Amino acid sequence: MEMRELTVMAGSFVGFQLLYSVVSPLLSSVLTKGYGRLPPTKLNEWNSRTVSTVHALIVGLFCLYILRYDDAVNADPVWGDPNLVKLNVAITCGYLLYDLVLLACNWSIMGDSFFVCHHLAALYAYGFVLSRGVLPYFANFRLISELSTPFVNQRWFYEILHYPRSDRLVVANGVAMTVVFFLVRIAVMPSYWESVFATFGTPAFERLGLAAQVAWITSCICLDVLNTVWMYKITRGCYRVLTGARKSKAKASNGDGGKQAHMNNHTD
């Protein structure tokens, strides 16, 4: 691993830590009145999710830029020039390390075995990208999934601020979260794995060696299993939000009608 990637990773780790401990508390207290009324345990998770959203936007947009304009990586997905991809991956690795430390320090209130498995699988695979510069296209493609994270975090913000599930903002975010999560994590699976299978048996694939091949394939399988589980949970949650909104509207409508009928009967 080159000094540039190590520096970016360390800067990412420190930067996200400062965002968590300094920037997020200051901005959140100014922009959101409900922030100051949250218990300490929820304040930690609020700041953590703020950092998560910032990371997702940085990495996700950078990922789209690389997919659109980095011709070298798109032309040779296994051994193409990984210069920009390694920067993006280094930022993500710094964030993942920061998040693992945060989870370890606050395991009783924030611990999640799924997230630990996700982070470790990603770090294992990204280590080959940073150390050997291999699989830049596939590593970058995986980062598209981060574009769904802001919607997931926003759902939690609404919930912790006690927005009713029937609120239009909550419903709109829930639908957007489900659609975007599906598009960037589930719908892309066939095309991604088609590209993976297309490399099997090629000289470029053989050059990777068994260790990189195993790291690549096993980490992808683990991540896709986790994404499928999360997609199932998100879909169920979206269904509850939509049905709850309909029931609230129907209840309000029936309430108005019942009130009007009662008034008419009383008048008679």
mmCIF file of N, CA and C in Angstrom, residues 11-28 35 42-60 91-100 102 110 119 146 149-150 153-154 156-157:
data_model
loop_
_atom_site.group_PDB
_atom_site.id
_atom_site.type_symbol
_atom_site.label_atom_id
_atom_site.label_comp_id
_atom_site.label_asym_id
_atom_site.label_seq_id
_atom_site.Cartn_x
_atom_site.Cartn_y
_atom_site.Cartn_z
ATOM 1 N N GLY A 11 -6.453 10.163 7.260
ATOM 2 C CA GLY A 11 -7.201 11.419 7.250
ATOM 3 C C GLY A 11 -8.694 11.195 7.290
ATOM 4 N N SER A 12 -9.152 10.156 6.586
ATOM 5 C CA SER A 12 -10.568 9.810 6.612
ATOM 6 C C SER A 12 -11.003 9.405 8.015
ATOM 7 N N PHE A 13 -10.194 8.569 8.659
ATOM 8 C CA PHE A 13 -10.499 8.116 10.018
ATOM 9 C C PHE A 13 -10.610 9.301 10.981
ATOM 10 N N VAL A 14 -9.614 10.169 10.947
ATOM 11 C CA VAL A 14 -9.588 11.329 11.846
ATOM 12 C C VAL A 14 -10.708 12.307 11.495
ATOM 13 N N GLY A 15 -10.898 12.546 10.202
ATOM 14 C CA GLY A 15 -11.925 13.493 9.767
ATOM 15 C C GLY A 15 -13.319 13.066 10.181
ATOM 16 N N PHE A 16 -13.629 11.789 10.009
ATOM 17 C CA PHE A 16 -14.952 11.313 10.395
ATOM 18 C C PHE A 16 -15.112 11.302 11.915
ATOM 19 N N GLN A 17 -14.021 11.065 12.630
ATOM 20 C CA GLN A 17 -14.084 11.130 14.088
ATOM 21 C C GLN A 17 -14.384 12.554 14.554
ATOM 22 N N LEU A 18 -13.749 13.548 13.937
ATOM 23 C CA LEU A 18 -14.021 14.949 14.275
ATOM 24 C C LEU A 18 -15.447 15.335 13.892
ATOM 25 N N LEU A 19 -15.903 14.834 12.770
ATOM 26 C CA LEU A 19 -17.276 15.106 12.356
ATOM 27 C C LEU A 19 -18.263 14.547 13.367
ATOM 28 N N TYR A 20 -17.946 13.365 13.901
ATOM 29 C CA TYR A 20 -18.819 12.724 14.892
ATOM 30 C C TYR A 20 -18.815 13.468 16.229
ATOM 31 N N SER A 21 -17.643 13.822 16.705
ATOM 32 C CA SER A 21 -17.524 14.364 18.064
ATOM 33 C C SER A 21 -17.660 15.880 18.152
ATOM 34 N N VAL A 22 -17.421 16.607 17.040
ATOM 35 C CA VAL A 22 -17.428 18.074 17.098
ATOM 36 C C VAL A 22 -18.457 18.690 16.155
ATOM 37 N N VAL A 23 -18.344 18.387 14.872
ATOM 38 C CA VAL A 23 -19.155 19.075 13.873
ATOM 39 C C VAL A 23 -20.633 18.708 13.974
ATOM 40 N N SER A 24 -20.922 17.427 14.035
ATOM 41 C CA SER A 24 -22.320 17.002 14.078
ATOM 42 C C SER A 24 -23.073 17.552 15.297
ATOM 43 N N PRO A 25 -22.508 17.467 16.507
ATOM 44 C CA PRO A 25 -23.219 18.041 17.655
ATOM 45 C C PRO A 25 -23.513 19.529 17.496
ATOM 46 N N LEU A 26 -22.538 20.284 16.964
ATOM 47 C CA LEU A 26 -22.744 21.724 16.807
ATOM 48 C C LEU A 26 -23.824 22.030 15.781
ATOM 49 N N LEU A 27 -23.720 21.440 14.611
ATOM 50 C CA LEU A 27 -24.694 21.707 13.552
ATOM 51 C C LEU A 27 -26.076 21.179 13.903
ATOM 52 N N SER A 28 -26.138 19.994 14.476
ATOM 53 C CA SER A 28 -27.431 19.389 14.797
ATOM 54 C C SER A 28 -28.184 20.198 15.852
ATOM 55 N N TYR A 35 -32.828 17.781 18.760
ATOM 56 C CA TYR A 35 -31.545 17.141 19.046
ATOM 57 C C TYR A 35 -31.161 17.289 20.526
ATOM 58 N N LYS A 42 -28.989 8.144 22.426
ATOM 59 C CA LYS A 42 -29.502 8.486 21.100
ATOM 60 C C LYS A 42 -28.671 9.584 20.437
ATOM 61 N N LEU A 43 -28.067 10.439 21.241
ATOM 62 C CA LEU A 43 -27.175 11.459 20.677
ATOM 63 C C LEU A 43 -25.990 10.805 19.967
ATOM 64 N N ASN A 44 -25.445 9.740 20.574
ATOM 65 C CA ASN A 44 -24.330 9.033 19.955
ATOM 66 C C ASN A 44 -24.727 8.464 18.595
ATOM 67 N N GLU A 45 -25.893 7.839 18.552
ATOM 68 C CA GLU A 45 -26.322 7.244 17.289
ATOM 69 C C GLU A 45 -26.677 8.319 16.272
ATOM 70 N N TRP A 46 -27.243 9.424 16.726
ATOM 71 C CA TRP A 46 -27.553 10.534 15.815
ATOM 72 C C TRP A 46 -26.271 11.019 15.129
ATOM 73 N N ASN A 47 -25.251 11.267 15.927
ATOM 74 C CA ASN A 47 -23.995 11.753 15.358
ATOM 75 C C ASN A 47 -23.361 10.712 14.441
ATOM 76 N N SER A 48 -23.476 9.458 14.826
ATOM 77 C CA SER A 48 -22.946 8.382 13.996
ATOM 78 C C SER A 48 -23.642 8.330 12.641
ATOM 79 N N ARG A 49 -24.945 8.501 12.645
ATOM 80 C CA ARG A 49 -25.694 8.450 11.388
ATOM 81 C C ARG A 49 -25.454 9.705 10.539
ATOM 82 N N THR A 50 -25.176 10.817 11.181
ATOM 83 C CA THR A 50 -24.805 12.014 10.427
ATOM 84 C C THR A 50 -23.504 11.774 9.665
ATOM 85 N N VAL A 51 -22.533 11.193 10.359
ATOM 86 C CA VAL A 51 -21.263 10.860 9.709
ATOM 87 C C VAL A 51 -21.486 9.863 8.580
ATOM 88 N N SER A 52 -22.327 8.885 8.826
ATOM 89 C CA SER A 52 -22.626 7.868 7.815
ATOM 90 C C SER A 52 -23.204 8.492 6.552
ATOM 91 N N THR A 53 -24.092 9.468 6.731
ATOM 92 C CA THR A 53 -24.700 10.135 5.577
ATOM 93 C C THR A 53 -23.666 10.921 4.786
ATOM 94 N N VAL A 54 -22.792 11.642 5.492
ATOM 95 C CA VAL A 54 -21.748 12.420 4.821
ATOM 96 C C VAL A 54 -20.818 11.495 4.032
ATOM 97 N N HIS A 55 -20.401 10.407 4.665
ATOM 98 C CA HIS A 55 -19.534 9.449 3.977
ATOM 99 C C HIS A 55 -20.217 8.881 2.736
ATOM 100 N N ALA A 56 -21.477 8.514 2.870
ATOM 101 C CA ALA A 56 -22.205 7.912 1.748
ATOM 102 C C ALA A 56 -22.296 8.865 0.562
ATOM 103 N N LEU A 57 -22.542 10.137 0.834
ATOM 104 C CA LEU A 57 -22.645 11.119 -0.249
ATOM 105 C C LEU A 57 -21.296 11.330 -0.941
ATOM 106 N N ILE A 58 -20.234 11.430 -0.149
ATOM 107 C CA ILE A 58 -18.902 11.634 -0.726
ATOM 108 C C ILE A 58 -18.506 10.450 -1.608
ATOM 109 N N VAL A 59 -18.581 9.266 -1.038
ATOM 110 C CA VAL A 59 -18.125 8.067 -1.736
ATOM 111 C C VAL A 59 -19.058 7.697 -2.889
ATOM 112 N N GLY A 60 -20.373 7.805 -2.657
ATOM 113 C CA GLY A 60 -21.321 7.439 -3.699
ATOM 114 C C GLY A 60 -21.211 8.313 -4.932
ATOM 115 N N ILE A 91 -10.844 6.230 1.380
ATOM 116 C CA ILE A 91 -11.803 7.018 2.164
ATOM 117 C C ILE A 91 -12.775 6.090 2.883
ATOM 118 N N THR A 92 -13.263 5.087 2.163
ATOM 119 C CA THR A 92 -14.215 4.144 2.743
ATOM 120 C C THR A 92 -13.575 3.308 3.840
ATOM 121 N N CYS A 93 -12.345 2.855 3.627
ATOM 122 C CA CYS A 93 -11.676 2.053 4.653
ATOM 123 C C CYS A 93 -11.446 2.858 5.928
ATOM 124 N N GLY A 94 -11.091 4.133 5.774
ATOM 125 C CA GLY A 94 -10.952 4.984 6.949
ATOM 126 C C GLY A 94 -12.268 5.112 7.698
ATOM 127 N N TYR A 95 -13.343 5.242 6.953
ATOM 128 C CA TYR A 95 -14.670 5.325 7.586
ATOM 129 C C TYR A 95 -15.029 4.009 8.279
ATOM 130 N N LEU A 96 -14.781 2.884 7.610
ATOM 131 C CA LEU A 96 -15.119 1.588 8.195
ATOM 132 C C LEU A 96 -14.354 1.341 9.491
ATOM 133 N N LEU A 97 -13.087 1.720 9.515
ATOM 134 C CA LEU A 97 -12.295 1.568 10.741
ATOM 135 C C LEU A 97 -12.828 2.463 11.851
ATOM 136 N N TYR A 98 -13.156 3.716 11.498
ATOM 137 C CA TYR A 98 -13.752 4.625 12.482
ATOM 138 C C TYR A 98 -15.044 4.024 13.047
ATOM 139 N N ASP A 99 -15.878 3.472 12.161
ATOM 140 C CA ASP A 99 -17.176 2.943 12.592
ATOM 141 C C ASP A 99 -17.012 1.695 13.452
ATOM 142 N N LEU A 100 -16.037 0.856 13.130
ATOM 143 C CA LEU A 100 -15.792 -0.325 13.957
ATOM 144 C C LEU A 100 -15.342 0.067 15.361
ATOM 145 N N LEU A 102 -16.080 2.883 16.843
ATOM 146 C CA LEU A 102 -17.262 3.458 17.484
ATOM 147 C C LEU A 102 -18.209 2.366 17.985
ATOM 148 N N MET A 110 -25.196 0.396 20.516
ATOM 149 C CA MET A 110 -25.135 0.525 19.065
ATOM 150 C C MET A 110 -24.660 -0.749 18.370
ATOM 151 N N HIS A 119 -18.682 -4.736 7.594
ATOM 152 C CA HIS A 119 -17.455 -3.935 7.602
ATOM 153 C C HIS A 119 -16.215 -4.812 7.420
ATOM 154 N N GLU A 146 -23.716 2.698 -1.397
ATOM 155 C CA GLU A 146 -23.740 3.739 -0.375
ATOM 156 C C GLU A 146 -24.810 4.802 -0.651
ATOM 157 N N THR A 149 -27.774 4.809 1.678
ATOM 158 C CA THR A 149 -27.573 5.057 3.110
ATOM 159 C C THR A 149 -28.242 6.330 3.631
ATOM 160 N N PRO A 150 -28.164 7.471 2.912
ATOM 161 C CA PRO A 150 -28.834 8.670 3.445
ATOM 162 C C PRO A 150 -30.320 8.482 3.714
ATOM 163 N N ASN A 153 -30.731 6.448 6.961
ATOM 164 C CA ASN A 153 -30.479 7.288 8.131
ATOM 165 C C ASN A 153 -31.601 8.285 8.361
ATOM 166 N N GLN A 154 -32.137 8.840 7.286
ATOM 167 C CA GLN A 154 -33.219 9.809 7.431
ATOM 168 C C GLN A 154 -34.451 9.170 8.055
ATOM 169 N N TRP A 156 -34.398 6.887 10.305
ATOM 170 C CA TRP A 156 -34.133 6.836 11.744
ATOM 171 C C TRP A 156 -34.309 8.217 12.370
ATOM 172 N N PHE A 157 -33.861 9.280 11.693
ATOM 173 C CA PHE A 157 -34.011 10.637 12.223
ATOM 174 C C PHE A 157 -35.489 10.977 12.433
#
